[in-house]
Structure formats: structure tokens, C-alpha cells
GROMACS .gro file of C-alpha atoms in nm:
model
  248
    1MET     CA    1  -2.946 -12.298  -1.819
    2GLU     CA    2  -2.900 -12.628  -2.002
    3ILE     CA    3  -3.111 -12.943  -1.962
    4PHE     CA    4  -3.098 -13.256  -2.176
    5GLY     CA    5  -3.391 -13.349  -2.398
    6VAL     CA    6  -3.456 -13.676  -2.582
    7ASP     CA    7  -3.730 -13.729  -2.841
    8ILE     CA    8  -3.835 -14.093  -2.899
    9GLY     CA    9  -3.999 -14.135  -3.238
   10GLY     CA   10  -4.119 -14.424  -3.447
   11SER     CA   11  -3.812 -14.403  -3.672
   12GLY     CA   12  -3.546 -14.229  -3.465
   13ILE     CA   13  -3.433 -14.139  -3.112
   14LYS     CA   14  -3.268 -13.799  -3.102
   15GLY     CA   15  -3.142 -13.575  -2.827
   16ALA     CA   16  -2.915 -13.292  -2.721
   17PRO     CA   17  -2.854 -13.047  -2.439
   18VAL     CA   18  -3.100 -12.758  -2.466
   19ASP     CA   19  -3.036 -12.393  -2.384
   20LEU     CA   20  -3.361 -12.307  -2.206
   21ASP     CA   21  -3.292 -11.935  -2.219
   22ARG     CA   22  -3.292 -11.941  -2.600
   23GLY     CA   23  -3.523 -12.237  -2.655
   24ASP     CA   24  -3.275 -12.403  -2.889
   25LEU     CA   25  -3.025 -12.687  -2.894
   26ALA     CA   26  -2.700 -12.604  -2.722
   27GLN     CA   27  -2.512 -12.861  -2.934
   28GLU     CA   28  -2.582 -13.048  -3.255
   29ARG     CA   29  -2.820 -13.331  -3.178
   30CYS     CA   30  -2.731 -13.700  -3.178
   31LYS     CA   31  -2.970 -13.943  -3.347
   32VAL     CA   32  -2.991 -14.323  -3.353
   33LEU     CA   33  -3.246 -14.540  -3.528
   34THR     CA   34  -3.542 -14.662  -3.326
   35PRO     CA   35  -3.498 -15.038  -3.281
   36HIS     CA   36  -3.749 -15.282  -3.426
   37PRO     CA   37  -3.923 -15.420  -3.238
   38ALA     CA   38  -3.926 -15.103  -3.027
   39THR     CA   39  -3.946 -15.279  -2.691
   40PRO     CA   40  -3.886 -15.090  -2.366
   41ASP     CA   41  -3.540 -15.239  -2.311
   42ALA     CA   42  -3.430 -15.182  -2.670
   43VAL     CA   43  -3.551 -14.821  -2.677
   44ALA     CA   44  -3.395 -14.755  -2.335
   45ASP     CA   45  -3.063 -14.871  -2.480
   46GLY     CA   46  -3.107 -14.618  -2.763
   47VAL     CA   47  -3.182 -14.338  -2.517
   48LYS     CA   48  -2.870 -14.430  -2.318
   49GLN     CA   49  -2.662 -14.421  -2.635
   50VAL     CA   50  -2.783 -14.069  -2.716
   51VAL     CA   51  -2.729 -13.938  -2.361
   52ASP     CA   52  -2.387 -14.107  -2.326
   53HIS     CA   53  -2.278 -13.944  -2.654
   54PHE     CA   54  -2.265 -13.613  -2.466
   55GLY     CA   55  -2.140 -13.748  -2.133
   56TRP     CA   56  -2.447 -13.590  -1.972
   57THR     CA   57  -2.489 -13.628  -1.594
   58GLY     CA   58  -2.789 -13.409  -1.508
   59PRO     CA   59  -3.169 -13.424  -1.541
   60VAL     CA   60  -3.310 -13.569  -1.863
   61GLY     CA   61  -3.650 -13.506  -2.024
   62VAL     CA   62  -3.776 -13.777  -2.258
   63THR     CA   63  -4.072 -13.771  -2.496
   64PHE     CA   64  -4.278 -14.080  -2.576
   65PRO     CA   65  -4.511 -14.137  -2.874
   66GLY     CA   66  -4.820 -14.221  -2.671
   67VAL     CA   67  -5.023 -14.127  -2.365
   68VAL     CA   68  -4.807 -14.062  -2.057
   69THR     CA   69  -4.961 -14.016  -1.713
   70ASP     CA   70  -4.794 -13.871  -1.402
   71GLY     CA   71  -4.472 -13.808  -1.598
   72ALA     CA   72  -4.399 -14.178  -1.590
   73THR     CA   73  -4.658 -14.440  -1.687
   74ILE     CA   74  -4.717 -14.532  -2.051
   75ARG     CA   75  -5.083 -14.592  -2.138
   76THR     CA   76  -5.078 -14.631  -2.519
   77ALA     CA   77  -4.817 -14.739  -2.775
   78ALA     CA   78  -4.945 -14.698  -3.129
   79ASN     CA   79  -4.609 -14.680  -3.309
   80VAL     CA   80  -4.382 -14.876  -3.073
   81ASP     CA   81  -4.406 -15.221  -2.917
   82LYS     CA   82  -4.723 -15.286  -2.715
   83SER     CA   83  -4.513 -15.409  -2.422
   84TRP     CA   84  -4.464 -15.040  -2.335
   85ILE     CA   85  -4.822 -15.022  -2.205
   86ASP     CA   86  -4.828 -14.985  -1.824
   87THR     CA   87  -4.447 -14.954  -1.814
   88ASP     CA   88  -4.308 -14.702  -1.565
   89ALA     CA   89  -4.082 -14.530  -1.816
   90ARG     CA   90  -3.936 -14.295  -1.557
   91VAL     CA   91  -3.804 -14.588  -1.352
   92LEU     CA   92  -3.691 -14.786  -1.658
   93LEU     CA   93  -3.499 -14.497  -1.816
   94GLY     CA   94  -3.366 -14.366  -1.487
   95ASP     CA   95  -3.218 -14.706  -1.409
   96ARG     CA   96  -3.072 -14.738  -1.759
   97LEU     CA   97  -2.914 -14.392  -1.727
   98GLY     CA   98  -2.744 -14.478  -1.400
   99GLY     CA   99  -2.987 -14.305  -1.170
  100LEU     CA  100  -3.018 -13.973  -1.351
  101PRO     CA  101  -3.348 -13.793  -1.279
  102VAL     CA  102  -3.583 -13.857  -1.573
  103THR     CA  103  -3.914 -13.695  -1.667
  104VAL     CA  104  -4.132 -13.847  -1.941
  105VAL     CA  105  -4.391 -13.657  -2.147
  106ASN     CA  106  -4.607 -13.724  -2.453
  107ASP     CA  107  -4.406 -13.630  -2.762
  108ALA     CA  108  -4.660 -13.396  -2.921
  109ASP     CA  109  -4.734 -13.229  -2.586
  110ALA     CA  110  -4.361 -13.159  -2.551
  111ALA     CA  111  -4.338 -13.017  -2.903
  112GLY     CA  112  -4.648 -12.809  -2.841
  113VAL     CA  113  -4.518 -12.661  -2.517
  114ALA     CA  114  -4.195 -12.563  -2.692
  115GLU     CA  115  -4.382 -12.401  -2.982
  116MET     CA  116  -4.614 -12.212  -2.748
  117HIS     CA  117  -4.325 -12.080  -2.539
  118PHE     CA  118  -4.056 -12.018  -2.800
  119GLY     CA  119  -4.211 -12.069  -3.143
  120ALA     CA  120  -4.513 -12.024  -3.364
  121GLY     CA  121  -4.767 -12.020  -3.081
  122ARG     CA  122  -4.592 -11.765  -2.865
  123HIS     CA  123  -4.828 -11.502  -2.723
  124ARG     CA  124  -5.126 -11.665  -2.895
  125LYS     CA  125  -5.452 -11.687  -2.700
  126GLY     CA  126  -5.769 -11.882  -2.771
  127THR     CA  127  -5.757 -12.241  -2.896
  128VAL     CA  128  -5.432 -12.348  -3.059
  129ILE     CA  129  -5.365 -12.700  -3.188
  130VAL     CA  130  -5.010 -12.817  -3.259
  131LEU     CA  131  -4.994 -13.122  -3.488
  132THR     CA  132  -4.677 -13.322  -3.547
  133PHE     CA  133  -4.665 -13.524  -3.868
  134GLY     CA  134  -4.421 -13.815  -3.883
  135THR     CA  135  -4.459 -14.189  -3.828
  136GLY     CA  136  -4.799 -14.097  -3.686
  137ILE     CA  137  -4.982 -13.773  -3.608
  138GLY     CA  138  -4.935 -13.625  -3.264
  139SER     CA  139  -5.144 -13.345  -3.120
  140ALA     CA  140  -5.121 -13.084  -2.848
  141LEU     CA  141  -5.427 -12.874  -2.759
  142PHE     CA  142  -5.393 -12.539  -2.585
  143VAL     CA  143  -5.660 -12.304  -2.452
  144ASP     CA  144  -5.522 -11.957  -2.371
  145GLY     CA  145  -5.176 -12.110  -2.348
  146VAL     CA  146  -5.275 -12.392  -2.110
  147LEU     CA  147  -5.210 -12.748  -2.230
  148VAL     CA  148  -5.485 -13.011  -2.233
  149PRO     CA  149  -5.255 -13.317  -2.217
  150ASN     CA  150  -5.262 -13.645  -2.407
  151THR     CA  151  -5.526 -13.551  -2.664
  152GLU     CA  152  -5.414 -13.808  -2.927
  153LEU     CA  153  -5.610 -13.645  -3.211
  154GLY     CA  154  -5.412 -13.850  -3.463
  155HIS     CA  155  -5.643 -14.138  -3.373
  156LEU     CA  156  -5.963 -13.964  -3.475
  157GLU     CA  157  -6.150 -14.168  -3.734
  158LEU     CA  158  -6.104 -14.050  -4.092
  159LYS     CA  159  -6.247 -14.250  -4.384
  160GLY     CA  160  -6.295 -14.548  -4.154
  161HIS     CA  161  -5.933 -14.547  -4.034
  162ASP     CA  162  -5.718 -14.382  -3.771
  163ALA     CA  163  -5.639 -14.041  -3.917
  164GLU     CA  164  -5.267 -14.107  -3.890
  165LYS     CA  165  -5.308 -14.414  -4.110
  166ARG     CA  166  -5.438 -14.180  -4.382
  167ALA     CA  167  -5.241 -13.859  -4.338
  168ALA     CA  168  -4.914 -13.914  -4.150
  169THR     CA  169  -4.590 -13.829  -4.330
  170LYS     CA  170  -4.498 -14.200  -4.326
  171VAL     CA  171  -4.813 -14.275  -4.528
  172LYS     CA  172  -4.701 -14.025  -4.792
  173GLU     CA  173  -4.362 -14.194  -4.812
  174ASP     CA  174  -4.487 -14.553  -4.798
  175HIS     CA  175  -4.744 -14.500  -5.074
  176GLY     CA  176  -4.543 -14.261  -5.288
  177LEU     CA  177  -4.808 -13.987  -5.263
  178SER     CA  178  -4.745 -13.658  -5.439
  179TRP     CA  179  -4.757 -13.337  -5.236
  180ASP     CA  180  -5.098 -13.264  -5.391
  181GLU     CA  181  -5.235 -13.608  -5.299
  182TRP     CA  182  -5.102 -13.593  -4.946
  183ALA     CA  183  -5.219 -13.233  -4.894
  184ARG     CA  184  -5.574 -13.336  -4.984
  185ARG     CA  185  -5.565 -13.595  -4.707
  186VAL     CA  186  -5.419 -13.347  -4.460
  187ARG     CA  187  -5.682 -13.089  -4.554
  188LYS     CA  188  -5.964 -13.338  -4.486
  189TYR     CA  189  -5.808 -13.422  -4.153
  190LEU     CA  190  -5.769 -13.056  -4.054
  191ALA     CA  191  -6.128 -12.987  -4.159
  192HIS     CA  192  -6.245 -13.268  -3.928
  193VAL     CA  193  -6.038 -13.139  -3.634
  194GLU     CA  194  -6.158 -12.785  -3.702
  195MET     CA  195  -6.520 -12.899  -3.697
  196LEU     CA  196  -6.464 -13.052  -3.352
  197PHE     CA  197  -6.252 -12.781  -3.184
  198SER     CA  198  -6.275 -12.454  -3.386
  199PRO     CA  199  -5.915 -12.349  -3.322
  200GLU     CA  200  -5.782 -12.006  -3.410
  201LEU     CA  201  -5.446 -12.154  -3.509
  202PHE     CA  202  -5.298 -12.481  -3.635
  203VAL     CA  203  -4.921 -12.521  -3.595
  204ILE     CA  204  -4.785 -12.795  -3.822
  205GLY     CA  205  -4.474 -12.963  -3.684
  206GLY     CA  206  -4.260 -13.270  -3.734
  207GLY     CA  207  -3.983 -13.312  -3.989
  208VAL     CA  208  -4.219 -13.229  -4.277
  209SER     CA  209  -4.252 -12.872  -4.145
  210ARG     CA  210  -3.917 -12.802  -4.313
  211LYS     CA  211  -4.100 -12.841  -4.645
  212ALA     CA  212  -4.409 -12.642  -4.547
  213HIS     CA  213  -4.397 -12.443  -4.871
  214LYS     CA  214  -4.473 -12.763  -5.063
  215PHE     CA  215  -4.808 -12.832  -4.895
  216LEU     CA  216  -4.933 -12.547  -4.673
  217PRO     CA  217  -5.055 -12.337  -4.970
  218LYS     CA  218  -5.262 -12.639  -5.081
  219LEU     CA  219  -5.460 -12.659  -4.753
  220GLU     CA  220  -5.752 -12.454  -4.879
  221GLY     CA  221  -6.089 -12.411  -4.711
  222ILE     CA  222  -5.963 -12.420  -4.351
  223LYS     CA  223  -6.083 -12.120  -4.150
  224ALA     CA  224  -5.808 -12.135  -3.888
  225GLU     CA  225  -5.467 -11.984  -3.957
  226ILE     CA  226  -5.214 -12.255  -4.047
  227VAL     CA  227  -4.841 -12.200  -3.987
  228PRO     CA  228  -4.532 -12.424  -3.979
  229ALA     CA  229  -4.360 -12.494  -3.649
  230HIS     CA  230  -4.069 -12.258  -3.588
  231LEU     CA  231  -3.865 -12.521  -3.402
  232GLN     CA  232  -3.946 -12.782  -3.668
  233ASN     CA  233  -3.826 -13.129  -3.569
  234ASN     CA  234  -3.632 -13.005  -3.265
  235ALA     CA  235  -3.949 -12.899  -3.082
  236GLY     CA  236  -3.985 -13.231  -2.900
  237ILE     CA  237  -3.628 -13.217  -2.768
  238VAL     CA  238  -3.676 -12.860  -2.645
  239GLY     CA  239  -4.012 -12.940  -2.484
  240ALA     CA  240  -3.874 -13.249  -2.313
  241ALA     CA  241  -3.596 -13.041  -2.160
  242MET     CA  242  -3.849 -12.777  -2.050
  243ARG     CA  243  -4.052 -13.044  -1.871
  244ALA     CA  244  -3.740 -13.190  -1.706
  245ALA     CA  245  -3.648 -12.844  -1.579
  246THR     CA  246  -3.971 -12.834  -1.379
  247GLY     CA  247  -3.934 -13.194  -1.262
  248VAL     CA  248  -4.295 -13.289  -1.342
   0.00000   0.00000   0.00000
């Protein structure tokens, strides 16, 4: 079974048909740059461009980098234009895609669901936290495999700032941090999250998970097991398609 997934990020909008039996992309993904400013209309145009690239005519799952309620309404917009807040993204994107059925889900929740079903969290019980490092830090919290949605742990306070303003991958790039310097920030962040939730497992996702060998060994002093995401930066696309398949 194939369903289309789109992952809206702070820097790029990427998507592809997903083989839900394998939990992997059925075709090589298409990616366009996220427009700036990332207004609803401009981002919707980017989503349409990605979907049209494949000539897709079925259900579409779309991730959003912020709190999403009822599979439709945007409540926060930390890394895109604030005009997204209170937008019915399901209606907006459905109209832009010519009436295709659209389901919208928080980006990290989508990545987490994919990792728990097909990837690094498969068959894991207890408390598991999936963290996606990119423009910001997304989070997905699971207890015995059940998602607690819209946790937004990237906005915990760390050193007087939103944690993602200290430890996101974009911060590493913008400030030219070495792997050692960035890993120290990530370790402090993980220690704070661990103090609050005592997870058995951290799954580290986002594009930086491809380079896990450069920083995971430096995350010392964390009691929880720490592993890279198996689906890496495709997890959001796969999770979006999984959510669209259920229609919620």
C-alpha cells in the first residue's frame, strides 16, 4: 500500500509516496526550499509543487513544525511565519491540492510514530523519547508505544533560552560549532529532559542522525540508551503517510 507523505521543515519541504508495508519511500523524494517568509499560502504552494512532481491523486499526510490539534488546526509556529497560528491547515492544503484528502500532524510526532513502528523504537516498551534535530528540536514522547502528542520539548528552558536556540543543528551551523562544542550542548539538553521524564531510550533523528558517529559517543553521563534514528531524515515523510492512511 502506498500513501503520500510530505514533511514541512524550516529549511525544506520534502515528500514522496511511501510503501507502508516496508516503512520506506517508494520513490526518491522531491525537495523544495521552504519559502521565506514561510506564510501559509507560500508553504502550501511548496507542498503542491512536491505533490504535483509525482502526479499524485490520493490521500496526503503532511507534517507541520508546531502543535497541531484535531489533525488540522495549527496552534504554534516557532520556525515558520506566525500567520500559521489558528490556520486550518487541512482545509488550506486540501484546497491547494485540488480537493485531495489531507491529514496534518506535528512533524516530530510523525517521525516518532515511524521510528516506533519501523525503526529504532520498534518493540520498545517503557518511556521512549524521539528527538529531531534540525532548524529546531522536535520531540515525540511514547509510553509503552503510545504517543503523547504535541510535547514540544525543544522549547524547554536551557541556560535561559529555548533549548532549540542552544542545541538545534541550525545553531551548530550558524555559529560554526565543532562537534565537541555542539555535543556538550546536546548532552546538557538530554540531561535536562532525562531529569524530567526518565526515559529508557532516546532516539536521535533529523538530518544530523546520518552523522551520529560524530557526536553520539560524546554524549556521556546520560543514563538512558541513546541511538540514532533508523529512518533518519525520511521518518517524517513515512510518519505523515502512516497518519494519512488512518485518516486522523
